[in-house]
């Protein structure tokens, strides 16, 4: 079974600084997706960024970027110019590329942003 | 466009009571799923469905029942609530075809079982 590991239960960053959240995963598949979701205090799950495993180029979305290391099975999230609104739980997730497979989540990292 | 809706937002039950958490989506998605979120545990899959009439178990199915009679609706039933089922429940949906099949989540239901 696929597993997703987030080794940092909590992280903090100064406003305007950069922070990197770690994620590793275990799979024998070659075609899959990886995601980072943000969950603010409102509880809503918000997709931050996604990466398709067959694409070597790292995905970016404005201040959010990933470092995807397929051989190492690592998928870290970098948040640049951190803002107070970035404070949230962040979940890393994996899904094999098949129509019926579920999304598997890590346990999450709580990010605090210090003004 | 409402996306994925869940009702109720909050619920308090007594041990042994039954209830149904409602989930609906208006995006014509074939795939729907239920997760529970507990502190320090992330989101764990309870049940999922790949279309009307088809359901399957996830990681933590015990104590929960589902059915899928329409594409739009995917209710989650607790037949006899237990304190261990105190959690936040999320419903989600997505397409099953194509590569850009993003999963959309409902706003969640916070359930407390006394």
PDB file of C-alpha atoms in Angstrom:
ATOM      1  CA  UNK A   1       0.000   0.000   0.000  1.00  0.00           C
ATOM      2  CA  UNK A   2       1.138   3.489  -0.731  1.00  0.00           C
ATOM      3  CA  UNK A   3       2.145   5.647   2.212  1.00  0.00           C
ATOM      4  CA  UNK A   4       2.837   9.345   2.547  1.00  0.00           C
ATOM      5  CA  UNK A   5       5.076  10.665   5.319  1.00  0.00           C
ATOM      6  CA  UNK A   6       5.314  14.232   6.569  1.00  0.00           C
ATOM      7  CA  UNK A   7       8.087  14.256   9.154  1.00  0.00           C
ATOM      8  CA  UNK A   8       7.488  17.788  10.457  1.00  0.00           C
ATOM      9  CA  UNK A   9       4.330  18.012  12.601  1.00  0.00           C
ATOM     10  CA  UNK A  10       4.875  21.757  13.102  1.00  0.00           C
ATOM     11  CA  UNK A  11       6.884  24.473  11.401  1.00  0.00           C
ATOM     12  CA  UNK A  12       7.149  28.208  11.803  1.00  0.00           C
ATOM     13  CA  UNK A  13       8.391  30.984   9.535  1.00  0.00           C
ATOM     14  CA  UNK A  14       8.862  34.710   9.796  1.00  0.00           C
ATOM     15  CA  UNK A  15       6.651  36.827   7.578  1.00  0.00           C
ATOM     16  CA  UNK A  16       8.324  37.477   4.173  1.00  0.00           C
ATOM     17  CA  UNK A  17      10.762  34.588   4.657  1.00  0.00           C
ATOM     18  CA  UNK A  18      10.873  31.241   2.861  1.00  0.00           C
ATOM     19  CA  UNK A  19       9.921  27.887   4.340  1.00  0.00           C
ATOM     20  CA  UNK A  20      10.101  24.336   3.010  1.00  0.00           C
ATOM     21  CA  UNK A  21       7.737  21.559   4.069  1.00  0.00           C
ATOM     22  CA  UNK A  22       8.911  17.990   3.571  1.00  0.00           C
ATOM     23  CA  UNK A  23       7.056  14.998   2.184  1.00  0.00           C
ATOM     24  CA  UNK A  24       8.190  11.527   1.219  1.00  0.00           C
ATOM     25  CA  UNK A  25       6.112   8.723  -0.219  1.00  0.00           C
ATOM     26  CA  UNK A  26       6.385   5.059  -0.907  1.00  0.00           C
ATOM     27  CA  UNK A  27       5.151   3.519  -4.141  1.00  0.00           C
ATOM     28  CA  UNK A  28       6.164   0.992  -6.768  1.00  0.00           C
ATOM     29  CA  UNK A  29       4.175   2.813  -9.447  1.00  0.00           C
ATOM     30  CA  UNK A  30       5.723   5.038 -12.104  1.00  0.00           C
ATOM     31  CA  UNK A  31       2.639   7.025 -13.128  1.00  0.00           C
ATOM     32  CA  UNK A  32       1.044   9.001 -10.314  1.00  0.00           C
ATOM     33  CA  UNK A  33       0.139  12.433  -9.032  1.00  0.00           C
ATOM     34  CA  UNK A  34       1.317  14.314  -5.982  1.00  0.00           C
ATOM     35  CA  UNK A  35      -0.520  17.167  -4.317  1.00  0.00           C
ATOM     36  CA  UNK A  36      -0.202  19.721  -1.575  1.00  0.00           C
ATOM     37  CA  UNK A  37      -3.420  20.814   0.114  1.00  0.00           C
ATOM     38  CA  UNK A  38      -3.824  23.723   2.504  1.00  0.00           C
ATOM     39  CA  UNK A  39      -6.358  23.635   5.333  1.00  0.00           C
ATOM     40  CA  UNK A  40      -6.834  27.015   7.045  1.00  0.00           C
ATOM     41  CA  UNK A  41      -8.823  27.397  10.280  1.00  0.00           C
ATOM     42  CA  UNK A  42     -12.004  27.500   8.192  1.00  0.00           C
ATOM     43  CA  UNK A  43     -11.408  23.764   7.679  1.00  0.00           C
ATOM     44  CA  UNK A  44     -11.828  23.988   3.898  1.00  0.00           C
ATOM     45  CA  UNK A  45      -9.391  21.835   1.908  1.00  0.00           C
ATOM     46  CA  UNK A  46      -7.704  23.968  -0.748  1.00  0.00           C
ATOM     47  CA  UNK A  47      -5.508  22.565  -3.497  1.00  0.00           C
ATOM     48  CA  UNK A  48      -2.201  24.456  -3.511  1.00  0.00           C
ATOM     49  CA  UNK A  49      -0.207  22.659  -6.177  1.00  0.00           C
ATOM     50  CA  UNK A  50      -0.065  19.375  -8.069  1.00  0.00           C
ATOM     51  CA  UNK A  51       2.712  17.462  -9.774  1.00  0.00           C
ATOM     52  CA  UNK A  52       2.420  14.734 -12.381  1.00  0.00           C
ATOM     53  CA  UNK A  53       5.132  12.144 -11.939  1.00  0.00           C
ATOM     54  CA  UNK A  54       5.919  11.851 -15.643  1.00  0.00           C
ATOM     55  CA  UNK A  55       6.781  15.561 -15.788  1.00  0.00           C
ATOM     56  CA  UNK A  56      10.341  16.284 -14.744  1.00  0.00           C
ATOM     57  CA  UNK A  57       9.765  20.019 -14.397  1.00  0.00           C
ATOM     58  CA  UNK A  58       8.824  21.116 -10.904  1.00  0.00           C
ATOM     59  CA  UNK A  59       5.368  22.667 -10.600  1.00  0.00           C
ATOM     60  CA  UNK A  60       5.005  26.284  -9.485  1.00  0.00           C
ATOM     61  CA  UNK A  61       1.989  28.378  -8.506  1.00  0.00           C
ATOM     62  CA  UNK A  62       2.895  31.975  -7.704  1.00  0.00           C
ATOM     63  CA  UNK A  63       4.763  31.880  -4.351  1.00  0.00           C
ATOM     64  CA  UNK A  64       4.428  28.098  -4.059  1.00  0.00           C
ATOM     65  CA  UNK A  65       6.806  25.681  -5.725  1.00  0.00           C
ATOM     66  CA  UNK A  66       7.791  22.075  -5.283  1.00  0.00           C
ATOM     67  CA  UNK A  67      11.017  20.128  -5.396  1.00  0.00           C
ATOM     68  CA  UNK A  68      10.061  16.788  -6.914  1.00  0.00           C
ATOM     69  CA  UNK A  69      12.757  14.122  -6.646  1.00  0.00           C
ATOM     70  CA  UNK A  70      11.233  11.024  -8.219  1.00  0.00           C
ATOM     71  CA  UNK A  71      14.112   8.648  -7.542  1.00  0.00           C
ATOM     72  CA  UNK A  72      14.238   9.692  -3.901  1.00  0.00           C
ATOM     73  CA  UNK A  73      10.426   9.702  -3.653  1.00  0.00           C
ATOM     74  CA  UNK A  74      10.500  13.159  -2.188  1.00  0.00           C
ATOM     75  CA  UNK A  75       8.076  16.009  -2.790  1.00  0.00           C
ATOM     76  CA  UNK A  76       8.754  19.155  -0.765  1.00  0.00           C
ATOM     77  CA  UNK A  77       6.774  22.389  -0.841  1.00  0.00           C
ATOM     78  CA  UNK A  78       8.532  25.757  -0.788  1.00  0.00           C
ATOM     79  CA  UNK A  79       6.593  28.855   0.197  1.00  0.00           C
ATOM     80  CA  UNK A  80       8.352  32.090  -0.690  1.00  0.00           C
ATOM     81  CA  UNK A  81       7.626  35.520   0.787  1.00  0.00           C
ATOM     82  CA  UNK A  82       5.462  33.958   3.496  1.00  0.00           C
ATOM     83  CA  UNK A  83       2.305  35.818   4.421  1.00  0.00           C
ATOM     84  CA  UNK A  84       0.110  35.675   7.514  1.00  0.00           C
ATOM     85  CA  UNK A  85      -2.581  34.051   5.401  1.00  0.00           C
ATOM     86  CA  UNK A  86      -0.290  31.098   4.716  1.00  0.00           C
ATOM     87  CA  UNK A  87      -0.731  29.914   8.305  1.00  0.00           C
ATOM     88  CA  UNK A  88      -2.571  26.588   8.048  1.00  0.00           C
ATOM     89  CA  UNK A  89      -2.268  22.812   8.063  1.00  0.00           C
ATOM     90  CA  UNK A  90      -0.584  21.514   4.938  1.00  0.00           C
ATOM     91  CA  UNK A  91      -1.198  18.007   3.674  1.00  0.00           C
ATOM     92  CA  UNK A  92       0.833  16.112   1.141  1.00  0.00           C
ATOM     93  CA  UNK A  93      -1.159  13.572  -0.891  1.00  0.00           C
ATOM     94  CA  UNK A  94      -0.520  10.863  -3.469  1.00  0.00           C
ATOM     95  CA  UNK A  95      -2.698   9.185  -6.053  1.00  0.00           C
ATOM     96  CA  UNK A  96      -1.856   6.514  -8.587  1.00  0.00           C
ATOM     97  CA  UNK A  97      -2.915   7.417 -12.097  1.00  0.00           C
ATOM     98  CA  UNK A  98      -5.966   5.232 -12.436  1.00  0.00           C
ATOM     99  CA  UNK A  99      -9.575   6.371 -12.576  1.00  0.00           C
ATOM    100  CA  UNK A 100     -10.647   4.586  -9.426  1.00  0.00           C
ATOM    101  CA  UNK A 101      -7.787   5.028  -7.013  1.00  0.00           C
ATOM    102  CA  UNK A 102      -8.206   7.114  -3.858  1.00  0.00           C
ATOM    103  CA  UNK A 103      -6.111  10.015  -2.641  1.00  0.00           C
ATOM    104  CA  UNK A 104      -3.740   9.004   0.180  1.00  0.00           C
ATOM    105  CA  UNK A 105      -2.774  11.728   2.652  1.00  0.00           C
ATOM    106  CA  UNK A 106       0.108  12.358   4.981  1.00  0.00           C
ATOM    107  CA  UNK A 107      -0.574  13.369   8.575  1.00  0.00           C
ATOM    108  CA  UNK A 108      -0.001  17.044   7.918  1.00  0.00           C
ATOM    109  CA  UNK A 109       2.315  19.879   8.951  1.00  0.00           C
ATOM    110  CA  UNK A 110       0.982  22.843  10.893  1.00  0.00           C
ATOM    111  CA  UNK A 111       2.612  26.035   9.640  1.00  0.00           C
ATOM    112  CA  UNK A 112       2.689  29.166  11.784  1.00  0.00           C
ATOM    113  CA  UNK A 113       3.655  32.532  10.329  1.00  0.00           C
ATOM    114  CA  UNK A 114       5.205  35.020  12.736  1.00  0.00           C
ATOM    115  CA  UNK A 115       4.658  38.712  12.101  1.00  0.00           C
TER     116      UNK A 115
ATOM    117  CA  UNK B   1     -22.012  26.430  -9.115  1.00  0.00           C
ATOM    118  CA  UNK B   2     -22.285  24.903  -5.609  1.00  0.00           C
ATOM    119  CA  UNK B   3     -19.501  22.295  -6.000  1.00  0.00           C
ATOM    120  CA  UNK B   4     -19.548  19.785  -3.132  1.00  0.00           C
ATOM    121  CA  UNK B   5     -22.023  20.445  -0.338  1.00  0.00           C
ATOM    122  CA  UNK B   6     -22.321  18.715   3.024  1.00  0.00           C
ATOM    123  CA  UNK B   7     -24.988  18.839   5.681  1.00  0.00           C
ATOM    124  CA  UNK B   8     -25.066  19.323   8.574  1.00  0.00           C
ATOM    125  CA  UNK B   9     -21.985  21.422   9.443  1.00  0.00           C
ATOM    126  CA  UNK B  10     -22.117  20.367  13.094  1.00  0.00           C
ATOM    127  CA  UNK B  11     -23.807  17.476  14.876  1.00  0.00           C
ATOM    128  CA  UNK B  12     -23.849  16.091  18.410  1.00  0.00           C
ATOM    129  CA  UNK B  13     -25.042  12.530  18.942  1.00  0.00           C
ATOM    130  CA  UNK B  14     -25.397  10.235  21.898  1.00  0.00           C
ATOM    131  CA  UNK B  15     -23.792   6.809  21.848  1.00  0.00           C
ATOM    132  CA  UNK B  16     -25.989   4.355  19.982  1.00  0.00           C
ATOM    133  CA  UNK B  17     -27.885   6.926  17.942  1.00  0.00           C
ATOM    134  CA  UNK B  18     -27.930   6.720  14.175  1.00  0.00           C
ATOM    135  CA  UNK B  19     -27.634   9.484  11.623  1.00  0.00           C
ATOM    136  CA  UNK B  20     -26.818  10.202   8.008  1.00  0.00           C
ATOM    137  CA  UNK B  21     -24.288  12.733   6.791  1.00  0.00           C
ATOM    138  CA  UNK B  22     -25.382  14.150   3.465  1.00  0.00           C
ATOM    139  CA  UNK B  23     -23.083  14.898   0.533  1.00  0.00           C
ATOM    140  CA  UNK B  24     -24.036  16.215  -2.890  1.00  0.00           C
ATOM    141  CA  UNK B  25     -22.110  17.467  -5.899  1.00  0.00           C
ATOM    142  CA  UNK B  26     -23.335  19.233  -9.017  1.00  0.00           C
ATOM    143  CA  UNK B  27     -20.305  18.646 -11.246  1.00  0.00           C
ATOM    144  CA  UNK B  28     -21.434  15.270 -12.635  1.00  0.00           C
ATOM    145  CA  UNK B  29     -18.401  13.587 -11.083  1.00  0.00           C
ATOM    146  CA  UNK B  30     -18.342   9.820 -11.097  1.00  0.00           C
ATOM    147  CA  UNK B  31     -15.933   9.424  -8.197  1.00  0.00           C
ATOM    148  CA  UNK B  32     -17.008  10.375  -4.687  1.00  0.00           C
ATOM    149  CA  UNK B  33     -15.445   9.579  -1.349  1.00  0.00           C
ATOM    150  CA  UNK B  34     -15.710  10.095   2.403  1.00  0.00           C
ATOM    151  CA  UNK B  35     -12.762  10.862   4.684  1.00  0.00           C
ATOM    152  CA  UNK B  36     -12.467  11.394   8.391  1.00  0.00           C
ATOM    153  CA  UNK B  37      -9.936  13.760   9.888  1.00  0.00           C
ATOM    154  CA  UNK B  38      -8.583  13.246  13.385  1.00  0.00           C
ATOM    155  CA  UNK B  39      -5.795  15.228  15.105  1.00  0.00           C
ATOM    156  CA  UNK B  40      -2.391  13.922  14.118  1.00  0.00           C
ATOM    157  CA  UNK B  41      -3.863  11.370  11.708  1.00  0.00           C
ATOM    158  CA  UNK B  42      -4.409  13.319   8.510  1.00  0.00           C
ATOM    159  CA  UNK B  43      -7.368  12.344   6.354  1.00  0.00           C
ATOM    160  CA  UNK B  44      -8.276   8.673   6.228  1.00  0.00           C
ATOM    161  CA  UNK B  45     -10.545   7.157   3.603  1.00  0.00           C
ATOM    162  CA  UNK B  46     -13.780   5.593   4.858  1.00  0.00           C
ATOM    163  CA  UNK B  47     -15.658   4.593   1.695  1.00  0.00           C
ATOM    164  CA  UNK B  48     -15.635   5.580  -1.935  1.00  0.00           C
ATOM    165  CA  UNK B  49     -17.764   5.177  -5.042  1.00  0.00           C
ATOM    166  CA  UNK B  50     -16.858   5.163  -8.727  1.00  0.00           C
ATOM    167  CA  UNK B  51     -20.414   5.602  -9.944  1.00  0.00           C
ATOM    168  CA  UNK B  52     -24.064   5.038  -9.127  1.00  0.00           C
ATOM    169  CA  UNK B  53     -24.561   1.594  -7.631  1.00  0.00           C
ATOM    170  CA  UNK B  54     -20.835   0.989  -7.022  1.00  0.00           C
ATOM    171  CA  UNK B  55     -19.166   1.472  -3.651  1.00  0.00           C
ATOM    172  CA  UNK B  56     -16.057   0.128  -1.965  1.00  0.00           C
ATOM    173  CA  UNK B  57     -14.344   0.260   1.403  1.00  0.00           C
ATOM    174  CA  UNK B  58     -11.430   2.453   2.278  1.00  0.00           C
ATOM    175  CA  UNK B  59      -8.953   2.329   5.130  1.00  0.00           C
ATOM    176  CA  UNK B  60     -11.405   2.780   8.039  1.00  0.00           C
ATOM    177  CA  UNK B  61     -14.868   1.493   6.978  1.00  0.00           C
ATOM    178  CA  UNK B  62     -16.048  -0.129  10.218  1.00  0.00           C
ATOM    179  CA  UNK B  63     -19.160   1.463  11.703  1.00  0.00           C
ATOM    180  CA  UNK B  64     -20.088   3.266   8.493  1.00  0.00           C
ATOM    181  CA  UNK B  65     -22.394   2.424   5.630  1.00  0.00           C
ATOM    182  CA  UNK B  66     -22.779   4.057   2.210  1.00  0.00           C
ATOM    183  CA  UNK B  67     -24.892   3.742  -0.892  1.00  0.00           C
ATOM    184  CA  UNK B  68     -24.890   5.571  -4.219  1.00  0.00           C
ATOM    185  CA  UNK B  69     -28.260   5.640  -5.924  1.00  0.00           C
ATOM    186  CA  UNK B  70     -27.562   8.759  -8.011  1.00  0.00           C
ATOM    187  CA  UNK B  71     -24.472  10.414  -9.472  1.00  0.00           C
ATOM    188  CA  UNK B  72     -25.069  13.518  -7.351  1.00  0.00           C
ATOM    189  CA  UNK B  73     -25.518  12.090  -3.855  1.00  0.00           C
ATOM    190  CA  UNK B  74     -23.317   9.976  -1.606  1.00  0.00           C
ATOM    191  CA  UNK B  75     -24.666   9.768   1.963  1.00  0.00           C
ATOM    192  CA  UNK B  76     -22.670   8.326   4.860  1.00  0.00           C
ATOM    193  CA  UNK B  77     -24.630   6.461   7.528  1.00  0.00           C
ATOM    194  CA  UNK B  78     -23.640   5.815  11.104  1.00  0.00           C
ATOM    195  CA  UNK B  79     -25.880   2.992  12.292  1.00  0.00           C
ATOM    196  CA  UNK B  80     -24.924   3.076  15.978  1.00  0.00           C
ATOM    197  CA  UNK B  81     -22.669   5.988  16.842  1.00  0.00           C
ATOM    198  CA  UNK B  82     -19.670   5.462  19.133  1.00  0.00           C
ATOM    199  CA  UNK B  83     -17.382   8.037  20.805  1.00  0.00           C
ATOM    200  CA  UNK B  84     -14.544   6.785  18.551  1.00  0.00           C
ATOM    201  CA  UNK B  85     -16.476   8.242  15.612  1.00  0.00           C
ATOM    202  CA  UNK B  86     -16.071  11.765  16.943  1.00  0.00           C
ATOM    203  CA  UNK B  87     -14.265  13.433  14.073  1.00  0.00           C
ATOM    204  CA  UNK B  88     -14.498  15.857  11.193  1.00  0.00           C
ATOM    205  CA  UNK B  89     -15.914  14.250   8.063  1.00  0.00           C
ATOM    206  CA  UNK B  90     -15.140  15.364   4.534  1.00  0.00           C
ATOM    207  CA  UNK B  91     -16.841  14.395   1.320  1.00  0.00           C
ATOM    208  CA  UNK B  92     -14.965  14.788  -1.967  1.00  0.00           C
ATOM    209  CA  UNK B  93     -15.581  14.250  -5.660  1.00  0.00           C
ATOM    210  CA  UNK B  94     -13.655  14.210  -8.925  1.00  0.00           C
ATOM    211  CA  UNK B  95     -13.835  12.998 -12.491  1.00  0.00           C
ATOM    212  CA  UNK B  96     -12.404   9.570 -13.251  1.00  0.00           C
ATOM    213  CA  UNK B  97     -11.174  10.314 -16.764  1.00  0.00           C
ATOM    214  CA  UNK B  98      -8.576  12.735 -18.046  1.00  0.00           C
ATOM    215  CA  UNK B  99      -5.366  13.810 -16.394  1.00  0.00           C
ATOM    216  CA  UNK B 100      -6.551  17.060 -14.832  1.00  0.00           C
ATOM    217  CA  UNK B 101      -8.980  15.360 -12.471  1.00  0.00           C
ATOM    218  CA  UNK B 102      -8.691  17.537  -9.419  1.00  0.00           C
ATOM    219  CA  UNK B 103     -10.438  16.357  -6.256  1.00  0.00           C
ATOM    220  CA  UNK B 104     -12.900  18.850  -4.768  1.00  0.00           C
ATOM    221  CA  UNK B 105     -13.790  18.788  -1.089  1.00  0.00           C
ATOM    222  CA  UNK B 106     -16.912  19.775   0.778  1.00  0.00           C
ATOM    223  CA  UNK B 107     -16.714  22.111   3.802  1.00  0.00           C
ATOM    224  CA  UNK B 108     -16.762  19.246   6.316  1.00  0.00           C
ATOM    225  CA  UNK B 109     -19.057  18.072   9.127  1.00  0.00           C
ATOM    226  CA  UNK B 110     -17.874  18.188  12.726  1.00  0.00           C
ATOM    227  CA  UNK B 111     -19.440  15.259  14.584  1.00  0.00           C
ATOM    228  CA  UNK B 112     -19.291  14.748  18.325  1.00  0.00           C
ATOM    229  CA  UNK B 113     -20.504  11.511  19.903  1.00  0.00           C
ATOM    230  CA  UNK B 114     -21.082  11.667  23.650  1.00  0.00           C
TER     231      UNK B 114
END
